[in-house]
XYZ file of C-alpha atoms in Angstrom:
249
model
C 31.839 3.088 53.855
C 34.872 1.270 53.162
C 33.518 0.419 49.647
C 36.305 -0.715 47.449
C 37.202 -3.166 44.575
C 37.782 -6.813 45.385
C 40.236 -7.546 47.932
C 43.927 -7.653 47.620
C 46.123 -10.733 47.735
C 47.151 -10.129 51.404
C 46.561 -11.378 54.469
C 43.048 -10.768 55.982
C 43.920 -8.030 58.418
C 45.940 -6.112 55.900
C 43.151 -6.485 53.479
C 40.689 -4.904 56.096
C 43.216 -2.065 56.849
C 43.446 -1.561 53.046
C 39.436 -1.117 53.002
C 39.460 1.153 56.045
C 42.208 3.042 55.077
C 41.246 4.021 51.620
C 37.995 4.730 52.871
C 39.471 7.453 55.197
C 41.579 8.767 52.779
C 38.830 8.986 50.605
C 36.829 10.996 53.315
C 34.349 8.436 54.125
C 35.021 9.122 57.604
C 35.891 12.890 58.547
C 38.897 14.091 60.533
C 37.832 13.799 64.268
C 34.711 11.226 63.593
C 34.811 7.759 65.081
C 34.907 4.766 63.113
C 32.078 2.292 63.462
C 32.371 -0.153 66.515
C 34.406 -3.310 66.070
C 31.413 -5.252 66.139
C 29.817 -3.298 63.535
C 33.043 -3.502 61.198
C 33.133 -7.287 61.828
C 29.586 -7.413 60.551
C 30.362 -5.180 57.600
C 33.105 -7.152 56.567
C 32.642 -10.504 57.829
C 35.708 -10.949 59.847
C 36.765 -11.596 63.329
C 37.243 -8.764 66.308
C 40.834 -10.062 66.220
C 41.320 -9.394 62.552
C 39.692 -5.881 63.038
C 41.978 -5.126 65.831
C 45.191 -5.942 64.193
C 44.006 -3.773 60.974
C 43.241 -0.938 63.575
C 46.712 -1.287 65.085
C 48.242 -1.146 61.472
C 46.184 1.918 60.754
C 47.291 3.546 63.958
C 51.096 2.960 63.346
C 50.323 5.014 59.902
C 48.892 7.664 61.853
C 45.372 7.477 60.264
C 43.419 6.842 63.556
C 44.058 6.714 67.372
C 41.908 4.867 69.958
C 40.781 6.329 73.484
C 38.821 4.635 76.277
C 35.280 5.639 75.978
C 35.500 7.615 72.703
C 36.326 4.882 70.391
C 38.644 4.829 67.344
C 38.573 8.233 65.690
C 40.276 9.435 62.271
C 43.241 11.860 62.965
C 43.867 14.912 60.838
C 45.638 14.414 57.705
C 48.732 16.442 58.768
C 49.324 13.735 61.323
C 49.104 10.862 58.683
C 52.501 9.323 57.738
C 52.118 10.501 54.250
C 55.485 8.618 53.232
C 54.009 5.102 54.154
C 53.682 3.169 51.062
C 49.746 2.100 51.881
C 48.945 5.914 52.472
C 50.646 6.873 49.408
C 48.754 4.225 47.200
C 45.443 5.263 48.849
C 46.210 8.924 48.073
C 46.958 8.061 44.543
C 43.904 5.999 44.068
C 41.688 8.934 45.297
C 43.464 12.097 44.298
C 42.800 14.530 41.373
C 45.494 13.851 38.882
C 46.479 17.526 38.400
C 46.613 18.122 42.159
C 48.660 15.163 42.541
C 51.054 16.469 40.034
C 51.457 19.795 41.333
C 52.205 18.752 44.607
C 54.611 16.237 43.440
C 56.532 18.964 41.382
C 56.444 21.287 44.401
C 58.236 18.574 46.526
C 60.870 17.845 44.019
C 61.603 21.649 43.159
C 62.082 22.079 46.844
C 64.368 19.236 47.553
C 66.050 17.653 44.522
C 68.463 20.202 43.443
C 69.927 19.908 47.179
C 70.103 16.132 47.083
C 71.701 16.217 43.821
C 74.362 18.603 45.043
C 74.713 16.361 48.124
C 75.265 13.265 45.833
C 77.899 14.794 44.000
C 79.627 15.093 47.014
C 78.625 11.902 49.138
C 78.077 9.113 46.505
C 79.857 5.859 46.684
C 81.141 4.311 43.619
C 78.295 1.955 43.568
C 75.923 4.867 43.648
C 77.691 6.622 40.679
C 77.750 3.174 38.867
C 73.959 2.709 39.582
C 72.902 6.168 38.491
C 75.191 5.822 35.064
C 73.264 2.410 34.456
C 69.768 4.209 34.891
C 70.825 6.764 32.278
C 71.856 3.945 29.991
C 68.800 2.402 30.272
C 66.693 5.639 29.612
C 69.132 5.857 26.463
C 68.367 2.328 25.401
C 64.377 2.142 26.238
C 62.272 1.654 23.180
C 59.018 2.023 24.906
C 57.616 4.673 27.265
C 57.107 1.936 29.743
C 60.893 1.153 29.783
C 61.926 4.534 29.721
C 59.726 5.501 32.694
C 60.984 2.575 34.800
C 64.814 3.906 33.976
C 63.747 7.277 34.911
C 62.336 6.430 38.105
C 65.389 4.409 39.302
C 67.543 7.143 37.969
C 65.925 9.497 40.383
C 65.611 7.181 43.153
C 69.258 6.736 42.916
C 69.995 10.484 43.546
C 68.446 10.309 46.842
C 70.144 7.213 48.084
C 73.415 8.540 46.886
C 73.105 11.421 49.444
C 74.125 8.720 51.958
C 71.770 10.504 54.315
C 69.143 8.034 55.617
C 66.666 10.724 56.054
C 66.545 11.431 52.279
C 65.664 7.559 51.691
C 62.183 7.508 52.363
C 61.722 10.161 49.671
C 63.485 7.703 47.286
C 60.908 4.954 48.117
C 58.121 7.933 47.865
C 59.110 8.408 44.146
C 59.052 4.657 43.511
C 55.225 4.791 43.896
C 54.497 8.240 43.137
C 56.554 9.431 39.832
C 55.304 6.512 37.783
C 52.396 8.728 36.864
C 54.083 11.904 36.357
C 56.645 10.265 34.126
C 54.411 8.459 32.176
C 52.381 11.574 31.352
C 55.497 13.414 30.519
C 56.677 10.364 28.398
C 53.938 11.209 25.910
C 55.726 14.358 24.764
C 58.193 14.836 22.339
C 61.164 16.203 24.752
C 62.851 13.098 24.948
C 66.258 14.084 23.682
C 66.403 17.116 25.633
C 65.681 15.168 28.528
C 68.203 12.762 28.000
C 70.788 15.538 27.769
C 69.629 17.181 30.952
C 69.778 13.538 32.680
C 73.389 13.024 31.074
C 74.440 16.390 32.654
C 73.449 15.447 36.018
C 75.155 12.077 35.827
C 78.295 13.910 34.746
C 78.344 16.692 37.459
C 77.759 13.871 40.082
C 80.500 11.518 38.748
C 82.806 14.781 38.613
C 81.975 15.530 42.304
C 81.053 18.853 41.103
C 78.140 20.023 43.685
C 77.390 23.280 41.969
C 77.130 21.808 38.618
C 74.962 18.848 39.546
C 72.546 21.395 41.549
C 72.408 23.520 38.254
C 71.776 20.449 36.273
C 68.813 19.297 38.423
C 67.293 22.828 38.725
C 67.377 23.085 34.875
C 65.913 19.369 34.466
C 63.011 20.316 36.532
C 62.326 23.727 35.261
C 62.081 21.920 31.949
C 59.811 19.167 33.426
C 57.295 21.789 34.997
C 57.208 23.498 31.471
C 56.494 20.108 30.052
C 53.592 19.721 32.527
C 52.248 22.963 31.424
C 52.303 22.183 27.944
C 50.836 18.508 27.965
C 48.384 18.969 31.099
C 47.978 23.026 31.056
C 48.802 22.814 34.703
C 51.661 25.335 36.345
C 52.865 23.752 39.463
C 53.783 27.274 40.508
C 51.182 29.193 39.494
C 50.310 30.043 43.185
C 53.955 31.045 43.954
C 55.136 33.475 41.348
C 58.468 34.114 43.030
C 59.116 30.287 42.607
C 57.829 29.908 39.230
C 60.085 27.552 37.450
C 57.504 26.971 34.479
C 57.640 30.606 33.573
C 58.573 31.673 30.164
């Protein structure tokens, strides 16, 4: 229980929260089950009760556990977790099946990104459009897959920020953590010239304030990205949802 690699370079209670949180996400303790007692965790991890209590407070804030008198600290159902929390995201990435993770990420983007792109065409500030253009220019200039992926992540983050709707901003932070694996896989394909054209179309539609064109450009980019996933990984994000199947054809 709570096994992991060496502690991260963080304060002690964060390190303890990291070990316990990763164990919960991995399934070492099932939803509804109680964590070991404070004393037992102290013995297992060789830390003080003060440290354990602070770690439990951190995990409570992330929605992973709840403490009640006489029943101890129990794991909450996954639907109650804060899945946009950076630590929760990281633990999920460390434990998730890659293909399952990619499918869920594409489904989220398919549902939200075209609307966010259309909103950005209307609501973006000049500095947002300049940042989006700079990210696109970074993709053009990239000479390595690593540089291309970094610029691509910056591009998609900027779209969500450019909505000027703070409820979209956590999704931008989510993508900073989660898109790297997806885009790194996609970067191994030979579709970069096509992808650059599609990203350029998104930039130009937002710069022109054309919401309808921005939405269409985002939908086309995502449709082709889903097809790339099918081609590279053999995974169709929409196989279970034929009416939403953006990767058909």
